[in-house]
JSON list of C-alpha atoms in Angstrom, two decimals:
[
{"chain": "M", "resi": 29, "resn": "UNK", "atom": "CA", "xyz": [-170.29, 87.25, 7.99]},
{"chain": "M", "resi": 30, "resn": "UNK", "atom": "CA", "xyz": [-168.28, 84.17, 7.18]},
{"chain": "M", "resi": 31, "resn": "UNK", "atom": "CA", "xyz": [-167.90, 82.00, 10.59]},
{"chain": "M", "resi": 32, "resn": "UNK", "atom": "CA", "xyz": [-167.35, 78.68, 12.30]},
{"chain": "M", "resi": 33, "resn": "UNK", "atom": "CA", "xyz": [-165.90, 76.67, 14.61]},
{"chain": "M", "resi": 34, "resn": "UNK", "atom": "CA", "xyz": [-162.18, 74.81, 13.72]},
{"chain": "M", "resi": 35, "resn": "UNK", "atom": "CA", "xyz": [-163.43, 72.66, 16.34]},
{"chain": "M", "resi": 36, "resn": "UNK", "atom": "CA", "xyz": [-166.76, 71.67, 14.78]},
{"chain": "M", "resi": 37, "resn": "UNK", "atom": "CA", "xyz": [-168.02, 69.60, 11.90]},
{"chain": "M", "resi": 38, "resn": "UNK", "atom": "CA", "xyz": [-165.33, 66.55, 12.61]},
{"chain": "M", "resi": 39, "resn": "UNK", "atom": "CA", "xyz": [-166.32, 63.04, 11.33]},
{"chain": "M", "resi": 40, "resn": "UNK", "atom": "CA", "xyz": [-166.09, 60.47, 13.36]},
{"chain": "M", "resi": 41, "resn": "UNK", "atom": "CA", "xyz": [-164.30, 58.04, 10.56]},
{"chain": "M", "resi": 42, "resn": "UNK", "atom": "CA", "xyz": [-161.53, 59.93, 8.78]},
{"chain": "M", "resi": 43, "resn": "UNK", "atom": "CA", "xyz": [-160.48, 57.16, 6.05]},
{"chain": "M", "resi": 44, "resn": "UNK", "atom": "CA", "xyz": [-158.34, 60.12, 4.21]},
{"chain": "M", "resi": 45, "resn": "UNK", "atom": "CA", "xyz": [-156.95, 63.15, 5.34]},
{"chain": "M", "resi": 46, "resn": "UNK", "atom": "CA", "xyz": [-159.20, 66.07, 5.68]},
{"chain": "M", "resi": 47, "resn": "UNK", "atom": "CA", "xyz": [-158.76, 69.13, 4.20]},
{"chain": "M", "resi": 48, "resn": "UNK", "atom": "CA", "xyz": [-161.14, 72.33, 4.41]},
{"chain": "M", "resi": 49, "resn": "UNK", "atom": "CA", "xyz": [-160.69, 75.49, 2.75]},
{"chain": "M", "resi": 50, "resn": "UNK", "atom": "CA", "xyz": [-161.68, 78.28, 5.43]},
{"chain": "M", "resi": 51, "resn": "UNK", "atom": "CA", "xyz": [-160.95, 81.46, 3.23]},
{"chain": "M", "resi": 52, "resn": "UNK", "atom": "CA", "xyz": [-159.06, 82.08, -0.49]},
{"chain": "M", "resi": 53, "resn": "UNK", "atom": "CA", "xyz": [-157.92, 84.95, -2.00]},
{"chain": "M", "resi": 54, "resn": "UNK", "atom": "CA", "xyz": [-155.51, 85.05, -5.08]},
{"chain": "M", "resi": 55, "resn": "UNK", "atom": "CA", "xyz": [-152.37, 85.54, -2.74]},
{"chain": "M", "resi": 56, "resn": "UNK", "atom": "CA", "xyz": [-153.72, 83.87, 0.49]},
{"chain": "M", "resi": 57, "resn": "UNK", "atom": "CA", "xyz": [-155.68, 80.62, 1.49]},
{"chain": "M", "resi": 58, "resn": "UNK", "atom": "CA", "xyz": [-156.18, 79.78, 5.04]},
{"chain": "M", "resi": 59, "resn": "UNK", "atom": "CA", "xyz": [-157.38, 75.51, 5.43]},
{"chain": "M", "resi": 60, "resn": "UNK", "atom": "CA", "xyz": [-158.21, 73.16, 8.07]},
{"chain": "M", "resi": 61, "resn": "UNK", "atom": "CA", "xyz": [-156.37, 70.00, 7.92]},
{"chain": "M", "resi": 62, "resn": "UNK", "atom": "CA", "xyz": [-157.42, 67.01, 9.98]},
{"chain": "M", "resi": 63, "resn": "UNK", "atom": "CA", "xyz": [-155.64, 64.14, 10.55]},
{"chain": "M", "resi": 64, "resn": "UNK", "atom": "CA", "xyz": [-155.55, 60.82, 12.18]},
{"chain": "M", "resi": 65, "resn": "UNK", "atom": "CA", "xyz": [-152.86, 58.68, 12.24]},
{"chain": "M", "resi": 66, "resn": "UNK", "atom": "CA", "xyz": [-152.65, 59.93, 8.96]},
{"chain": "M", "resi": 67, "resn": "UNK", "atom": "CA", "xyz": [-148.84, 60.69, 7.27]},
{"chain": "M", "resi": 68, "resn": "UNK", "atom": "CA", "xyz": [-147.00, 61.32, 3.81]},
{"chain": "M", "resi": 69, "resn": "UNK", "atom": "CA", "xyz": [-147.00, 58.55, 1.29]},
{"chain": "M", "resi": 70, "resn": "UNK", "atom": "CA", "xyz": [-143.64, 57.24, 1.78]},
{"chain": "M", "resi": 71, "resn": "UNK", "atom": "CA", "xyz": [-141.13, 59.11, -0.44]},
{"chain": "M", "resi": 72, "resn": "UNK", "atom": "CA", "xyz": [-143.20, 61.90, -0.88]},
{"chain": "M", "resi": 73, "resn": "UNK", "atom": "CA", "xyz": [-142.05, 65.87, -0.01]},
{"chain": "M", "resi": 74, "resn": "UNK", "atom": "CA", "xyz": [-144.52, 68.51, -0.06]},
{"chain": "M", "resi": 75, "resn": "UNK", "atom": "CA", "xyz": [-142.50, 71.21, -2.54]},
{"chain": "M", "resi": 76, "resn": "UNK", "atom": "CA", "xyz": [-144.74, 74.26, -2.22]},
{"chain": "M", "resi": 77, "resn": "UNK", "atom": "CA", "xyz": [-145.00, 77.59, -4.26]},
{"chain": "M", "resi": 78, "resn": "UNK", "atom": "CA", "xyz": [-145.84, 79.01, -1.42]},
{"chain": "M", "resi": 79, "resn": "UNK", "atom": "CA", "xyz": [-144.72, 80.08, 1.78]},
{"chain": "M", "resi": 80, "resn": "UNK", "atom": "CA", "xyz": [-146.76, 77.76, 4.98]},
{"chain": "M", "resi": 81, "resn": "UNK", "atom": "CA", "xyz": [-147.59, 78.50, 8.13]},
{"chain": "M", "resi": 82, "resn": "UNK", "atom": "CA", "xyz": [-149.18, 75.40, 9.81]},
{"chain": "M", "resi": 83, "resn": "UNK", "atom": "CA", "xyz": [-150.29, 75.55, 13.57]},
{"chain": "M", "resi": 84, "resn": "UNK", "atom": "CA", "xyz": [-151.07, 72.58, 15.77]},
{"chain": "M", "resi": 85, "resn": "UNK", "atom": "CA", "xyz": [-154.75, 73.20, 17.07]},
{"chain": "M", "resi": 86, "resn": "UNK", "atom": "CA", "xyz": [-155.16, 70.18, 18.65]},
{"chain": "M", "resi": 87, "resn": "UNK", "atom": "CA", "xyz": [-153.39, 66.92, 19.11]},
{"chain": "M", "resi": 88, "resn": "UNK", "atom": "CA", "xyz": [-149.76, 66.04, 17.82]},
{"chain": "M", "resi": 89, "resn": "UNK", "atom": "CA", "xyz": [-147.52, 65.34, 14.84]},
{"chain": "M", "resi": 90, "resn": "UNK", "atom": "CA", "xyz": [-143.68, 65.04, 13.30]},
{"chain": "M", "resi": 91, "resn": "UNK", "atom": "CA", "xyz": [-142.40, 66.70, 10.51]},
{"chain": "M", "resi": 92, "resn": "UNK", "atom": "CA", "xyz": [-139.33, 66.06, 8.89]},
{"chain": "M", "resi": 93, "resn": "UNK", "atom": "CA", "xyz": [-137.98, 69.27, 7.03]},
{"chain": "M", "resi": 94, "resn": "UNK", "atom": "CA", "xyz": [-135.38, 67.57, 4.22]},
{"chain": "M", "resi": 95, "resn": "UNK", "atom": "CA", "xyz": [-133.03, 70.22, 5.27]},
{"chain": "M", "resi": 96, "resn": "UNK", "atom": "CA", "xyz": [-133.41, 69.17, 8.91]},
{"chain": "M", "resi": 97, "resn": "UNK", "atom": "CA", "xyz": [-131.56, 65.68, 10.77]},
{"chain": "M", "resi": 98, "resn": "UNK", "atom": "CA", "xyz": [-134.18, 65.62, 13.54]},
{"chain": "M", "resi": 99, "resn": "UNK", "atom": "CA", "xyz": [-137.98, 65.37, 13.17]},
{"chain": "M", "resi": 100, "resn": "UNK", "atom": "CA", "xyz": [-139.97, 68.01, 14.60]},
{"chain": "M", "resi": 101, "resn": "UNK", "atom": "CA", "xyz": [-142.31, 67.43, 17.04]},
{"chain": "M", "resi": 102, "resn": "UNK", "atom": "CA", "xyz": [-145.18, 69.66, 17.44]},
{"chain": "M", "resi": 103, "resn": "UNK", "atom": "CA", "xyz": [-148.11, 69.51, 19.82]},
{"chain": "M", "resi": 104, "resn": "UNK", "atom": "CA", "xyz": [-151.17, 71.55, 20.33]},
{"chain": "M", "resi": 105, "resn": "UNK", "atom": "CA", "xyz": [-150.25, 75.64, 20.56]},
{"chain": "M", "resi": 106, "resn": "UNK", "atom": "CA", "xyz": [-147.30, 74.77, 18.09]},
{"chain": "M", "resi": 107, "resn": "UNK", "atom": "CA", "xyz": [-146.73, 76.15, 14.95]},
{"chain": "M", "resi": 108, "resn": "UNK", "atom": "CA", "xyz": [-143.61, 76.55, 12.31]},
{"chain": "M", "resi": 109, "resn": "UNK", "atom": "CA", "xyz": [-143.29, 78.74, 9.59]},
{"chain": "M", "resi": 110, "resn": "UNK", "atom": "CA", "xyz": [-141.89, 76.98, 6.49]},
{"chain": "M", "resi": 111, "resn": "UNK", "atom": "CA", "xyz": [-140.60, 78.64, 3.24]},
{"chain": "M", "resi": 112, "resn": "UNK", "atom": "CA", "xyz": [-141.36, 78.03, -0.36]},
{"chain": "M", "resi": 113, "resn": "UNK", "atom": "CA", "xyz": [-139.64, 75.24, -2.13]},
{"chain": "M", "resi": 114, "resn": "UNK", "atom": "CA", "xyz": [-138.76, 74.05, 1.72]},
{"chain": "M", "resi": 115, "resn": "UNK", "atom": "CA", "xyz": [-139.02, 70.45, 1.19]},
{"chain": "M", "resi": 116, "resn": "UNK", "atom": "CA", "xyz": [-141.37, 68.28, 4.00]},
{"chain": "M", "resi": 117, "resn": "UNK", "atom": "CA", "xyz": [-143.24, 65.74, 4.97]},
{"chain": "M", "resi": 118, "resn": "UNK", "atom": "CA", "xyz": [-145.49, 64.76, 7.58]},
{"chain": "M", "resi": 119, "resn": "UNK", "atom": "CA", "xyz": [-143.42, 61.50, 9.26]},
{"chain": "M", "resi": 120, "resn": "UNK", "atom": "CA", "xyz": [-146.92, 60.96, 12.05]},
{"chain": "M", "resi": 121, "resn": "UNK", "atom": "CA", "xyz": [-149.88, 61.70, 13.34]},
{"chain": "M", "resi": 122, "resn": "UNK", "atom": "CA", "xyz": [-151.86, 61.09, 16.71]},
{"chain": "M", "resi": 123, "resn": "UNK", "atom": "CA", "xyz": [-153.63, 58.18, 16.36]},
{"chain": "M", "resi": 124, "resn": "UNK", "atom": "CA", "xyz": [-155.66, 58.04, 19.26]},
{"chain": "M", "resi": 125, "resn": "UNK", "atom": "CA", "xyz": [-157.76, 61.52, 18.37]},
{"chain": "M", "resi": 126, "resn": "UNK", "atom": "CA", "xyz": [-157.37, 63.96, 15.54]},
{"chain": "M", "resi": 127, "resn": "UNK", "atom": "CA", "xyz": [-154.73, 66.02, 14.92]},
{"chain": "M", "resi": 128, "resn": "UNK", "atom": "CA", "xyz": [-156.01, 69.18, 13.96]},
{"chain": "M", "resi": 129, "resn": "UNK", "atom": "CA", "xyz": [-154.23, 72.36, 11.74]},
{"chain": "M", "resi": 130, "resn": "UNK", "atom": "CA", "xyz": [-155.02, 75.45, 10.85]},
{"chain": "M", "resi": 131, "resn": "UNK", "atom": "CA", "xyz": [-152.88, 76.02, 7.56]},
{"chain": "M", "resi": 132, "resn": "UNK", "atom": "CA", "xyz": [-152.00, 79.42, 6.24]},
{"chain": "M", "resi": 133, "resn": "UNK", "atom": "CA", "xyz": [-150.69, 79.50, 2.55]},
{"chain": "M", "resi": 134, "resn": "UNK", "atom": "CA", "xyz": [-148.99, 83.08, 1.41]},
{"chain": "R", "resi": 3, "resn": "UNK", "atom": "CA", "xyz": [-136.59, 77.62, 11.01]},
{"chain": "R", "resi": 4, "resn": "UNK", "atom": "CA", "xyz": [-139.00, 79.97, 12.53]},
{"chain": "R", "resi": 5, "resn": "UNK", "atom": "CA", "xyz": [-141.17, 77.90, 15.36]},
{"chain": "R", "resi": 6, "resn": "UNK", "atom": "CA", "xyz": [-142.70, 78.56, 18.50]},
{"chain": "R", "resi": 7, "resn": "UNK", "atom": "CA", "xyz": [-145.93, 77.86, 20.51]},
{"chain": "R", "resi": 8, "resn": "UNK", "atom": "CA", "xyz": [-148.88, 80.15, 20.39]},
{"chain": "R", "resi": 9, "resn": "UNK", "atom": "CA", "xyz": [-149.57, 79.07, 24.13]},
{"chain": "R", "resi": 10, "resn": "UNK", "atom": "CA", "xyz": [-146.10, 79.60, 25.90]},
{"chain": "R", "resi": 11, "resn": "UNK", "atom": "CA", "xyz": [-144.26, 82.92, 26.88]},
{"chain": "R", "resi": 12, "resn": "UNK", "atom": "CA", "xyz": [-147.60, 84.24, 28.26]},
{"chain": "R", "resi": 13, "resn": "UNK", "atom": "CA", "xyz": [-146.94, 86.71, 30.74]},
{"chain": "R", "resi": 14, "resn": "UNK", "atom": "CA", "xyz": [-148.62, 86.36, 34.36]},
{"chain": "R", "resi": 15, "resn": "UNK", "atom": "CA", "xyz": [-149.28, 90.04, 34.44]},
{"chain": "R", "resi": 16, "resn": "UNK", "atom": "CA", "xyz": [-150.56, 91.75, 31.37]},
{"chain": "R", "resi": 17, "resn": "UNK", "atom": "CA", "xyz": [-151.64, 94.71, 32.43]},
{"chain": "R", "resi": 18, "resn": "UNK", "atom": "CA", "xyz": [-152.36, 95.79, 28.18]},
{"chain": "R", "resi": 19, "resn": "UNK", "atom": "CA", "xyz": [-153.58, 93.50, 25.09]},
{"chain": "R", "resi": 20, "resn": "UNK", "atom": "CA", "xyz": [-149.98, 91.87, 24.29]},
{"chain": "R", "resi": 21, "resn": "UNK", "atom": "CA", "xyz": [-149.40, 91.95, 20.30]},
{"chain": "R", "resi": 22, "resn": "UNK", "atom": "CA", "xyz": [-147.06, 89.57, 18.86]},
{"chain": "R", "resi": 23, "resn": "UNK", "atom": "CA", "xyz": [-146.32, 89.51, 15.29]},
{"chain": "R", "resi": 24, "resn": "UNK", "atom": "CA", "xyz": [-145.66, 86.00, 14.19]},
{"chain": "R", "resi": 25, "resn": "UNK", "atom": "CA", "xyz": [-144.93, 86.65, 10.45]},
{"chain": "R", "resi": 26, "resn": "UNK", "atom": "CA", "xyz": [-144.94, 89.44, 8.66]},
{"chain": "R", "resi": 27, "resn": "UNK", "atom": "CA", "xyz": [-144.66, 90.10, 4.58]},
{"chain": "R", "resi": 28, "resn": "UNK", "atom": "CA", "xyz": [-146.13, 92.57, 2.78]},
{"chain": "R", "resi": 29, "resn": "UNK", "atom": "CA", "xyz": [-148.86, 90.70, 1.69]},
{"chain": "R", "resi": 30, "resn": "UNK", "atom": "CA", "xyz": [-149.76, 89.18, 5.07]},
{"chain": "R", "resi": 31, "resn": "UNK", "atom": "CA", "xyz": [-149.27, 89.35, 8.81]},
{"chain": "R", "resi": 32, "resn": "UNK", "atom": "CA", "xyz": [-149.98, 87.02, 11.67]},
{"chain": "R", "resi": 33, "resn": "UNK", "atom": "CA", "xyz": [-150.09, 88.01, 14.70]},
{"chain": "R", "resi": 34, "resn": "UNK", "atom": "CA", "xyz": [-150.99, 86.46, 18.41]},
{"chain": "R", "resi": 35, "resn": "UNK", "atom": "CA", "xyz": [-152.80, 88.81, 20.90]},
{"chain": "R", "resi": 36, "resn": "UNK", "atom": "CA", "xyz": [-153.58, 88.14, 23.99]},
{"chain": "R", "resi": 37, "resn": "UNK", "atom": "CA", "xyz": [-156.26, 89.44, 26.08]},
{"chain": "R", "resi": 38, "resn": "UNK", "atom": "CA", "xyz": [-158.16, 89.75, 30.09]},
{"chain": "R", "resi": 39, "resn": "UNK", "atom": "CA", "xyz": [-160.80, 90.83, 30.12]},
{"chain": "R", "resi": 40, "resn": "UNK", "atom": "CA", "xyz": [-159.62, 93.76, 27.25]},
{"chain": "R", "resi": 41, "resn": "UNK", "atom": "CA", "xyz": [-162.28, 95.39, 26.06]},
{"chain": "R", "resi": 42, "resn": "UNK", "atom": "CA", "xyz": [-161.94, 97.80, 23.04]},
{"chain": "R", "resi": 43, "resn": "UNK", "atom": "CA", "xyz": [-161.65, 101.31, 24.34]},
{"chain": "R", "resi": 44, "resn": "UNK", "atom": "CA", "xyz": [-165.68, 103.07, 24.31]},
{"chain": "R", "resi": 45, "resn": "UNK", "atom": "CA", "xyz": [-167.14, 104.44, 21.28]},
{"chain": "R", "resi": 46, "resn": "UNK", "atom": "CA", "xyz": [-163.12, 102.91, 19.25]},
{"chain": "R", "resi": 47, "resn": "UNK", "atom": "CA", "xyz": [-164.06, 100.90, 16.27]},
{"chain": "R", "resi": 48, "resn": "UNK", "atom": "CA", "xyz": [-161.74, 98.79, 14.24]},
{"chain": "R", "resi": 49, "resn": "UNK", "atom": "CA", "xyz": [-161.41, 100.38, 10.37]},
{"chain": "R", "resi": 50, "resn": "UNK", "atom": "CA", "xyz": [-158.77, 98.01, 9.07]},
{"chain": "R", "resi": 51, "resn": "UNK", "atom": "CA", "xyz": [-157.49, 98.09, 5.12]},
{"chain": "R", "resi": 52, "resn": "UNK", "atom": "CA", "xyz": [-156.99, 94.73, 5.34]},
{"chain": "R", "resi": 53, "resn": "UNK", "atom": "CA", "xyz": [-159.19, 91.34, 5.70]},
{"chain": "R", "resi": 54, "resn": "UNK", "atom": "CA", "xyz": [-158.89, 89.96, 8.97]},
{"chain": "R", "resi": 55, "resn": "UNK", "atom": "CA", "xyz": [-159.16, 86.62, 9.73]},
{"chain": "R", "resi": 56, "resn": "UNK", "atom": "CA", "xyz": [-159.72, 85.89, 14.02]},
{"chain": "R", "resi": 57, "resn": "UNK", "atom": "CA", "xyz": [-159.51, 82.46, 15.39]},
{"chain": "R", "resi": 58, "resn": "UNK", "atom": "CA", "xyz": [-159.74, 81.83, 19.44]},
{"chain": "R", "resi": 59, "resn": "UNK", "atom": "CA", "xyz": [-157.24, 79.84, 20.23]},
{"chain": "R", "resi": 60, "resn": "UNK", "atom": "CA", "xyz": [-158.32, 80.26, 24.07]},
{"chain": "R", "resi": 61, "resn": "UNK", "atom": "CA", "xyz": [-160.52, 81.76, 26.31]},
{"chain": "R", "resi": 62, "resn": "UNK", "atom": "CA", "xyz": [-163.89, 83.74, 25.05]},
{"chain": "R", "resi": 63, "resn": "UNK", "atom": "CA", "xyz": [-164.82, 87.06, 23.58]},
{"chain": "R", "resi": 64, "resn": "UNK", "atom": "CA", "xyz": [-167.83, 88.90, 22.44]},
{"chain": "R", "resi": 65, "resn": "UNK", "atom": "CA", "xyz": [-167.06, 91.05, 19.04]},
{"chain": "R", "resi": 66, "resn": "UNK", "atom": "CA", "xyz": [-169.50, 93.60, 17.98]},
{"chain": "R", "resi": 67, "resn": "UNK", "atom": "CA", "xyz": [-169.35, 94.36, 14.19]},
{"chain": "R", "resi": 68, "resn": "UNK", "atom": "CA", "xyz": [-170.92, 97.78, 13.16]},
{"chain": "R", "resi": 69, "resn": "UNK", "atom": "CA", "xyz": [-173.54, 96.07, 10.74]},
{"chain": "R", "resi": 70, "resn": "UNK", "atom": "CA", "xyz": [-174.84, 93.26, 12.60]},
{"chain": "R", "resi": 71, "resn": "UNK", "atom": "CA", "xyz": [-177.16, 94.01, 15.99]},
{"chain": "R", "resi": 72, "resn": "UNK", "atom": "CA", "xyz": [-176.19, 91.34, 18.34]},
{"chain": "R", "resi": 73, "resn": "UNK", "atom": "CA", "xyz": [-172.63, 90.65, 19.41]},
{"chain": "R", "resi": 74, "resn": "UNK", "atom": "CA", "xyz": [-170.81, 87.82, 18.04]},
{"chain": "R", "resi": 75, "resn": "UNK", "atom": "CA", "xyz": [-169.92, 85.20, 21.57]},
{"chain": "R", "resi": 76, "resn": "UNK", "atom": "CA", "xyz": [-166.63, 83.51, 20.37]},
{"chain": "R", "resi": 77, "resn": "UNK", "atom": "CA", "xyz": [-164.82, 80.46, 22.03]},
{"chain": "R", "resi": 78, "resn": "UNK", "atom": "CA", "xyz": [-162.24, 78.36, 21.80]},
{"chain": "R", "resi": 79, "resn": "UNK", "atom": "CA", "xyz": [-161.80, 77.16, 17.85]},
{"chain": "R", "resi": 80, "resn": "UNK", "atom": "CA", "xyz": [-164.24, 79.79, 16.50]},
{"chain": "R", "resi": 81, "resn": "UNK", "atom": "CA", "xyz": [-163.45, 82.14, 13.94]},
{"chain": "R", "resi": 82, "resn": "UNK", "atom": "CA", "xyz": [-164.38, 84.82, 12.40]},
{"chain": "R", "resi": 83, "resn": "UNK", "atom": "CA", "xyz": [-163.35, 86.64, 8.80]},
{"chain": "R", "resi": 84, "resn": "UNK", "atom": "CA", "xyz": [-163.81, 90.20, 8.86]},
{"chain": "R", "resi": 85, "resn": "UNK", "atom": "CA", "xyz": [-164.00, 91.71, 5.87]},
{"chain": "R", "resi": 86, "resn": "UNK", "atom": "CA", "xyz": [-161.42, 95.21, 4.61]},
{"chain": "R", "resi": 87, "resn": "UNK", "atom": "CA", "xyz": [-163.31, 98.26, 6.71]},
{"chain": "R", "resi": 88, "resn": "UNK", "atom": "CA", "xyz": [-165.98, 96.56, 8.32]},
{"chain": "R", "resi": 89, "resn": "UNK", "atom": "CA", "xyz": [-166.42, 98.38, 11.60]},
{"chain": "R", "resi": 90, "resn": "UNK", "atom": "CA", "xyz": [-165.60, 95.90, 14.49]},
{"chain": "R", "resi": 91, "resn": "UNK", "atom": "CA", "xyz": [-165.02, 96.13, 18.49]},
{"chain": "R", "resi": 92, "resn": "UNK", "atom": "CA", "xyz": [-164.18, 94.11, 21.50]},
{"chain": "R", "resi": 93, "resn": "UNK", "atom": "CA", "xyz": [-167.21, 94.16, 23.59]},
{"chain": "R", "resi": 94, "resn": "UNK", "atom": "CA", "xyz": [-165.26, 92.04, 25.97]},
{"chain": "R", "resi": 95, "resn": "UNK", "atom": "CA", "xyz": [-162.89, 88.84, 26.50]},
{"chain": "R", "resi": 96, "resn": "UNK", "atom": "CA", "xyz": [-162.83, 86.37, 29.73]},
{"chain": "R", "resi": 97, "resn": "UNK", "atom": "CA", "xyz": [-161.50, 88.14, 32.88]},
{"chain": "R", "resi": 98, "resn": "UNK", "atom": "CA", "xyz": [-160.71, 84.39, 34.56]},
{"chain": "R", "resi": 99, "resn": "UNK", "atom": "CA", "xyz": [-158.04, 83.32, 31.83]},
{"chain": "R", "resi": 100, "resn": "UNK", "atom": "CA", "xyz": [-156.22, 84.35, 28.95]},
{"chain": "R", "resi": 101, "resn": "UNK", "atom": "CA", "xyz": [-157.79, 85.07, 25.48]},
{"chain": "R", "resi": 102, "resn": "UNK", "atom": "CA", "xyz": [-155.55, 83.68, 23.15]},
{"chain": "R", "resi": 103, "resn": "UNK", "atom": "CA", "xyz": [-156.36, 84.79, 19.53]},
{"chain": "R", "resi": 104, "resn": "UNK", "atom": "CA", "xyz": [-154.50, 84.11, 16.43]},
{"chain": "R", "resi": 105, "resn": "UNK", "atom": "CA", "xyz": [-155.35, 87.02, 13.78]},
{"chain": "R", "resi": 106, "resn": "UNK", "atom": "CA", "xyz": [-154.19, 86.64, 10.48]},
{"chain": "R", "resi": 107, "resn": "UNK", "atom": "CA", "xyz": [-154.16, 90.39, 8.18]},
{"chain": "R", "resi": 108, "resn": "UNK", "atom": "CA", "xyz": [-154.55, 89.36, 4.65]}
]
């Protein structure tokens, strides 16, 4: 029986970005992702094989989809669905508690 | 772009578990249900082909899995991977508030 909190287990100093890998299979890997204040090195663009879902579990962040003018603001409960090859980038982070995701990868 | 929150568009009456599927491929589906105080119905036990992976999102739940004696007592942020046919039930979920689960089939 393979269980845990997404809730648990969170340092209290988060120099990087912290990513957890909850569950893999060869088609599917479900993560935790913790941030901080924490946002893509400037220029880069996550370009993914895969297809991402990505829900906000606690806190807040803004994502700017290259395809997309505005950035998208998602707080806790919020989660987007983003293609393969769909080009983004995490623009911030709360930085006055963690941000925390649940990540799907399919 | 396919977004939404996981924690809006909850009814105030739900008189059944509500279902929502998220995303669906062949591969994988995610899907929100919401639950209170849903129990499965007595002597029902989930047989799914797939893996299941159960986070709660909200609220609390006891899950009873065939091969294990005591129930499993989930809150908010715990999950729980369920393997391909392992026998599973909803003992019960919170009948103050909403259960809020997400459930990804993988």
């Amino acid at each position: 029986m393979n269980m845990g909190s997404i809730l648990e287990g969170i340092p209290i100093e988060i120099p990087e970005e912290l990513i957890d890998t909850i569950c893999s299979t060869d088609n599917v890997k479900i993560k935790r992702i913790i941030s901080r204040g924490h946002t893509s090195h400037r220029g880069f663009w996550y370009d993914q094989e895969q297809n991402e879902f990505v829900l906000v579990i606690r806190g807040s962040a803004g994502l700017k989809l290259e395809s997309e003018d505005k950035i998208v603001v998602m707080k806790t409960g919020d989660y987007l669905n983003i293609g393969a090859h769909v080009k983004h980038r995490v623009e911030w982070t709360d930085s006055t508690c963690e941000t925390v995701w649940l990540a799907v990868y399919y």
